[in-house]
PDB file of C-alpha atoms and ligand atoms in Angstrom:
ATOM      1  CA  UNK A   1      61.326 121.444  96.745  1.00 65.00           C
ATOM      2  CA  UNK A   2      62.870 118.139  95.705  1.00 85.00           C
ATOM      3  CA  UNK A   3      60.387 115.884  97.431  1.00 97.00           C
ATOM      4  CA  UNK A   4      58.483 113.518  95.162  1.00 98.00           C
ATOM      5  CA  UNK A   5      55.736 110.995  95.903  1.00 98.00           C
ATOM      6  CA  UNK A   6      55.842 107.803  93.849  1.00 98.00           C
ATOM      7  CA  UNK A   7      52.562 105.905  93.666  1.00 99.00           C
ATOM      8  CA  UNK A   8      52.434 102.376  92.303  1.00 98.00           C
ATOM      9  CA  UNK A   9      49.120 100.752  91.502  1.00 98.00           C
ATOM     10  CA  UNK A  10      47.929  97.153  91.314  1.00 98.00           C
ATOM     11  CA  UNK A  11      50.329  94.233  90.996  1.00 97.00           C
ATOM     12  CA  UNK A  12      53.376  96.487  91.173  1.00 97.00           C
ATOM     13  CA  UNK A  13      54.083  95.162  94.683  1.00 97.00           C
ATOM     14  CA  UNK A  14      55.296  92.068  92.807  1.00 94.00           C
ATOM     15  CA  UNK A  15      58.040  93.871  90.866  1.00 96.00           C
ATOM     16  CA  UNK A  16      61.084  91.638  90.530  1.00 94.00           C
ATOM     17  CA  UNK A  17      58.902  88.511  90.605  1.00 94.00           C
ATOM     18  CA  UNK A  18      56.073  89.474  88.230  1.00 94.00           C
ATOM     19  CA  UNK A  19      56.633  88.584  84.541  1.00 95.00           C
ATOM     20  CA  UNK A  20      60.357  89.439  84.633  1.00 95.00           C
ATOM     21  CA  UNK A  21      60.536  89.270  80.813  1.00 94.00           C
ATOM     22  CA  UNK A  22      58.312  92.366  80.728  1.00 95.00           C
ATOM     23  CA  UNK A  23      58.966  94.132  84.031  1.00 96.00           C
ATOM     24  CA  UNK A  24      62.552  93.049  84.796  1.00 93.00           C
ATOM     25  CA  UNK A  25      63.951  91.334  87.855  1.00 93.00           C
ATOM     26  CA  UNK A  26      64.817  94.399  89.918  1.00 95.00           C
ATOM     27  CA  UNK A  27      62.674  95.061  92.980  1.00 94.00           C
ATOM     28  CA  UNK A  28      61.075  98.434  93.702  1.00 97.00           C
ATOM     29  CA  UNK A  29      63.099  98.621  96.931  1.00 96.00           C
ATOM     30  CA  UNK A  30      66.371  98.588  94.934  1.00 96.00           C
ATOM     31  CA  UNK A  31      64.969 101.215  92.578  1.00 97.00           C
ATOM     32  CA  UNK A  32      63.882 103.417  95.516  1.00 98.00           C
ATOM     33  CA  UNK A  33      67.340 103.191  97.099  1.00 98.00           C
ATOM     34  CA  UNK A  34      68.828 104.569  93.863  1.00 96.00           C
ATOM     35  CA  UNK A  35      66.187 107.303  93.566  1.00 97.00           C
ATOM     36  CA  UNK A  36      66.762 108.416  97.160  1.00 97.00           C
ATOM     37  CA  UNK A  37      70.313 109.389  96.139  1.00 95.00           C
ATOM     38  CA  UNK A  38      68.717 111.956  93.790  1.00 92.00           C
ATOM     39  CA  UNK A  39      65.815 113.264  95.778  1.00 95.00           C
ATOM     40  CA  UNK A  40      63.601 112.871  98.830  1.00 97.00           C
ATOM     41  CA  UNK A  41      61.148 110.146  97.856  1.00 98.00           C
ATOM     42  CA  UNK A  42      57.935 109.066  99.532  1.00 98.00           C
ATOM     43  CA  UNK A  43      56.530 105.771  98.284  1.00 98.00           C
ATOM     44  CA  UNK A  44      53.011 104.381  98.298  1.00 98.00           C
ATOM     45  CA  UNK A  45      51.701 101.221  96.665  1.00 98.00           C
ATOM     46  CA  UNK A  46      48.165  99.909  96.640  1.00 98.00           C
ATOM     47  CA  UNK A  47      46.166  97.331  94.757  1.00 98.00           C
ATOM     48  CA  UNK A  48      42.989  99.332  95.465  1.00 98.00           C
ATOM     49  CA  UNK A  49      41.671 102.132  93.260  1.00 98.00           C
ATOM     50  CA  UNK A  50      40.104 104.075  96.154  1.00 98.00           C
ATOM     51  CA  UNK A  51      43.305 103.966  98.214  1.00 98.00           C
ATOM     52  CA  UNK A  52      45.228 105.476  95.278  1.00 99.00           C
ATOM     53  CA  UNK A  53      42.621 108.232  95.015  1.00 99.00           C
ATOM     54  CA  UNK A  54      42.809 108.881  98.776  1.00 98.00           C
ATOM     55  CA  UNK A  55      46.605 109.230  98.516  1.00 99.00           C
ATOM     56  CA  UNK A  56      46.326 111.653  95.583  1.00 99.00           C
ATOM     57  CA  UNK A  57      43.902 113.772  97.669  1.00 98.00           C
ATOM     58  CA  UNK A  58      46.098 113.589 100.784  1.00 98.00           C
ATOM     59  CA  UNK A  59      49.307 114.775  99.131  1.00 98.00           C
ATOM     60  CA  UNK A  60      47.968 116.606  96.080  1.00 98.00           C
ATOM     61  CA  UNK A  61      47.689 120.022  97.776  1.00 98.00           C
ATOM     62  CA  UNK A  62      50.972 119.817  99.703  1.00 98.00           C
ATOM     63  CA  UNK A  63      53.355 122.308  98.171  1.00 96.00           C
ATOM     64  CA  UNK A  64      56.337 120.739  99.932  1.00 97.00           C
ATOM     65  CA  UNK A  65      56.243 118.176  97.094  1.00 98.00           C
ATOM     66  CA  UNK A  66      57.499 118.895  93.564  1.00 98.00           C
ATOM     67  CA  UNK A  67      54.893 116.469  92.274  1.00 98.00           C
ATOM     68  CA  UNK A  68      53.757 112.884  91.974  1.00 98.00           C
ATOM     69  CA  UNK A  69      55.075 110.070  89.779  1.00 98.00           C
ATOM     70  CA  UNK A  70      52.197 107.661  89.157  1.00 99.00           C
ATOM     71  CA  UNK A  71      52.296 104.182  87.698  1.00 98.00           C
ATOM     72  CA  UNK A  72      48.601 103.354  87.907  1.00 98.00           C
ATOM     73  CA  UNK A  73      49.165  99.868  86.440  1.00 98.00           C
ATOM     74  CA  UNK A  74      46.045  98.495  84.774  1.00 98.00           C
ATOM     75  CA  UNK A  75      43.932 101.323  86.257  1.00 98.00           C
ATOM     76  CA  UNK A  76      45.678 103.525  83.675  1.00 98.00           C
ATOM     77  CA  UNK A  77      43.465 101.967  81.043  1.00 98.00           C
ATOM     78  CA  UNK A  78      40.190 101.970  82.977  1.00 98.00           C
ATOM     79  CA  UNK A  79      39.972 104.552  85.736  1.00 98.00           C
ATOM     80  CA  UNK A  80      37.986 107.729  85.133  1.00 98.00           C
ATOM     81  CA  UNK A  81      37.988 108.109  88.934  1.00 98.00           C
ATOM     82  CA  UNK A  82      41.802 108.334  89.101  1.00 99.00           C
ATOM     83  CA  UNK A  83      41.770 110.769  86.152  1.00 99.00           C
ATOM     84  CA  UNK A  84      39.250 112.933  88.034  1.00 99.00           C
ATOM     85  CA  UNK A  85      41.425 112.850  91.166  1.00 99.00           C
ATOM     86  CA  UNK A  86      44.461 113.999  89.169  1.00 99.00           C
ATOM     87  CA  UNK A  87      42.386 116.847  87.725  1.00 98.00           C
ATOM     88  CA  UNK A  88      41.174 117.788  91.204  1.00 98.00           C
ATOM     89  CA  UNK A  89      44.584 118.209  92.851  1.00 98.00           C
ATOM     90  CA  UNK A  90      47.167 120.961  92.457  1.00 98.00           C
ATOM     91  CA  UNK A  91      50.439 119.041  92.189  1.00 98.00           C
ATOM     92  CA  UNK A  92      51.673 117.929  88.768  1.00 98.00           C
ATOM     93  CA  UNK A  93      51.453 114.196  88.082  1.00 98.00           C
ATOM     94  CA  UNK A  94      53.774 112.336  85.707  1.00 98.00           C
ATOM     95  CA  UNK A  95      52.349 109.096  84.291  1.00 99.00           C
ATOM     96  CA  UNK A  96      54.994 106.375  84.078  1.00 98.00           C
ATOM     97  CA  UNK A  97      55.099 102.834  82.769  1.00 98.00           C
ATOM     98  CA  UNK A  98      57.886 100.311  82.997  1.00 98.00           C
ATOM     99  CA  UNK A  99      56.960  98.665  79.709  1.00 98.00           C
ATOM    100  CA  UNK A 100      56.262 100.366  76.397  1.00 98.00           C
ATOM    101  CA  UNK A 101      52.497 100.060  76.602  1.00 98.00           C
ATOM    102  CA  UNK A 102      52.179 101.085  72.929  1.00 98.00           C
ATOM    103  CA  UNK A 103      54.151  98.031  71.838  1.00 98.00           C
ATOM    104  CA  UNK A 104      51.811  95.689  73.739  1.00 98.00           C
ATOM    105  CA  UNK A 105      48.146  94.621  73.529  1.00 97.00           C
ATOM    106  CA  UNK A 106      45.795  97.229  72.072  1.00 98.00           C
ATOM    107  CA  UNK A 107      43.864  97.627  75.356  1.00 96.00           C
ATOM    108  CA  UNK A 108      47.069  99.067  76.842  1.00 98.00           C
ATOM    109  CA  UNK A 109      47.271 101.757  74.154  1.00 98.00           C
ATOM    110  CA  UNK A 110      44.499 103.779  75.761  1.00 98.00           C
ATOM    111  CA  UNK A 111      45.176 105.797  78.890  1.00 98.00           C
ATOM    112  CA  UNK A 112      42.373 107.454  80.843  1.00 98.00           C
ATOM    113  CA  UNK A 113      44.928 109.569  82.718  1.00 98.00           C
ATOM    114  CA  UNK A 114      47.441 110.858  80.118  1.00 98.00           C
ATOM    115  CA  UNK A 115      45.416 113.932  79.221  1.00 98.00           C
ATOM    116  CA  UNK A 116      45.360 115.164  82.834  1.00 98.00           C
ATOM    117  CA  UNK A 117      49.020 114.383  83.558  1.00 98.00           C
ATOM    118  CA  UNK A 118      51.942 116.754  83.076  1.00 98.00           C
ATOM    119  CA  UNK A 119      53.617 114.179  80.814  1.00 98.00           C
ATOM    120  CA  UNK A 120      54.042 110.499  80.103  1.00 98.00           C
ATOM    121  CA  UNK A 121      57.131 108.241  80.293  1.00 98.00           C
ATOM    122  CA  UNK A 122      56.938 104.617  79.137  1.00 98.00           C
ATOM    123  CA  UNK A 123      59.224 101.822  78.120  1.00 98.00           C
ATOM    124  CA  UNK A 124      62.462 102.442  80.013  1.00 98.00           C
ATOM    125  CA  UNK A 125      62.123  99.707  82.602  1.00 97.00           C
ATOM    126  CA  UNK A 126      62.487 100.899  86.194  1.00 97.00           C
ATOM    127  CA  UNK A 127      64.469 103.825  84.814  1.00 97.00           C
ATOM    128  CA  UNK A 128      61.050 105.273  83.859  1.00 98.00           C
ATOM    129  CA  UNK A 129      60.661 106.226  87.553  1.00 98.00           C
ATOM    130  CA  UNK A 130      63.983 108.106  87.577  1.00 98.00           C
ATOM    131  CA  UNK A 131      63.004 109.954  84.411  1.00 98.00           C
ATOM    132  CA  UNK A 132      59.691 110.867  86.023  1.00 98.00           C
ATOM    133  CA  UNK A 133      61.376 112.138  89.203  1.00 98.00           C
ATOM    134  CA  UNK A 134      63.891 114.171  87.193  1.00 97.00           C
ATOM    135  CA  UNK A 135      61.116 115.665  85.069  1.00 97.00           C
ATOM    136  CA  UNK A 136      59.463 116.951  88.252  1.00 98.00           C
ATOM    137  CA  UNK A 137      62.500 118.202  90.132  1.00 96.00           C
ATOM    138  CA  UNK A 138      64.000 119.959  87.093  1.00 91.00           C
ATOM    139  CA  UNK A 139      60.825 121.721  85.990  1.00 82.00           C
TER     140      UNK A 139
HETATM  141  C1  LIG B 201      52.289  99.051  83.465  1.00 77.51           C
HETATM  142  C2  LIG B 201      51.573  98.734  82.152  1.00 77.51           C
HETATM  143  C3  LIG B 201      50.117  98.386  82.389  1.00 77.51           C
HETATM  144  O1  LIG B 201      49.470  98.092  81.159  1.00 77.51           O
HETATM  145  C4  LIG B 201      50.026  97.168  83.292  1.00 77.51           C
HETATM  146  O2  LIG B 201      48.679  96.867  83.571  1.00 77.51           O
HETATM  147  C5  LIG B 201      50.824  97.296  84.526  1.00 77.51           C
HETATM  148  C6  LIG B 201      52.139  97.907  84.463  1.00 77.51           C
HETATM  149  C7  LIG B 201      53.803  99.296  83.255  1.00 77.51           C
HETATM  150  O3  LIG B 201      54.414  99.830  84.169  1.00 77.51           O
HETATM  151  O4  LIG B 201      54.356  98.934  82.218  1.00 77.51           O
HETATM  152  O5  LIG B 201      50.431  96.841  85.595  1.00 77.51           O
HETATM  153  O6  LIG B 201      51.734 100.234  84.015  1.00 77.51           O
END
């Protein structure tokens, strides 16, 4: 059961081009190619809160997955609806962030989803995704 779904939220489709001083210059495609050497990875990105919730519902009861790695982007700090979806599903969800959100603006210090996630990884650049995948496939 080494299959993992990675979900990226808003603005993360611009990885590699978006604020490279904060998020680096590597694209998600390069990151996914590396991760696929470790594990079977499904990938979903959306800029829309409801689409992220739909994806959590769709996959969240599928026991062929070890779990879900979720970078909810700015919805991390605002979305009770995504938190409720994580609570509703059966698969474990690991919250990840590329940047160390606790070293940034104070509005990024609050997460609506941390308390319903299996764990939280932040601040390791795109390596945060690998750490999230490994946390799921080794637990
Ligand atoms: C982020 C941190 C969030 O505060 C921000 O809104 C993002 C990306 C990260 O990966 O560091 O979009 O989740």
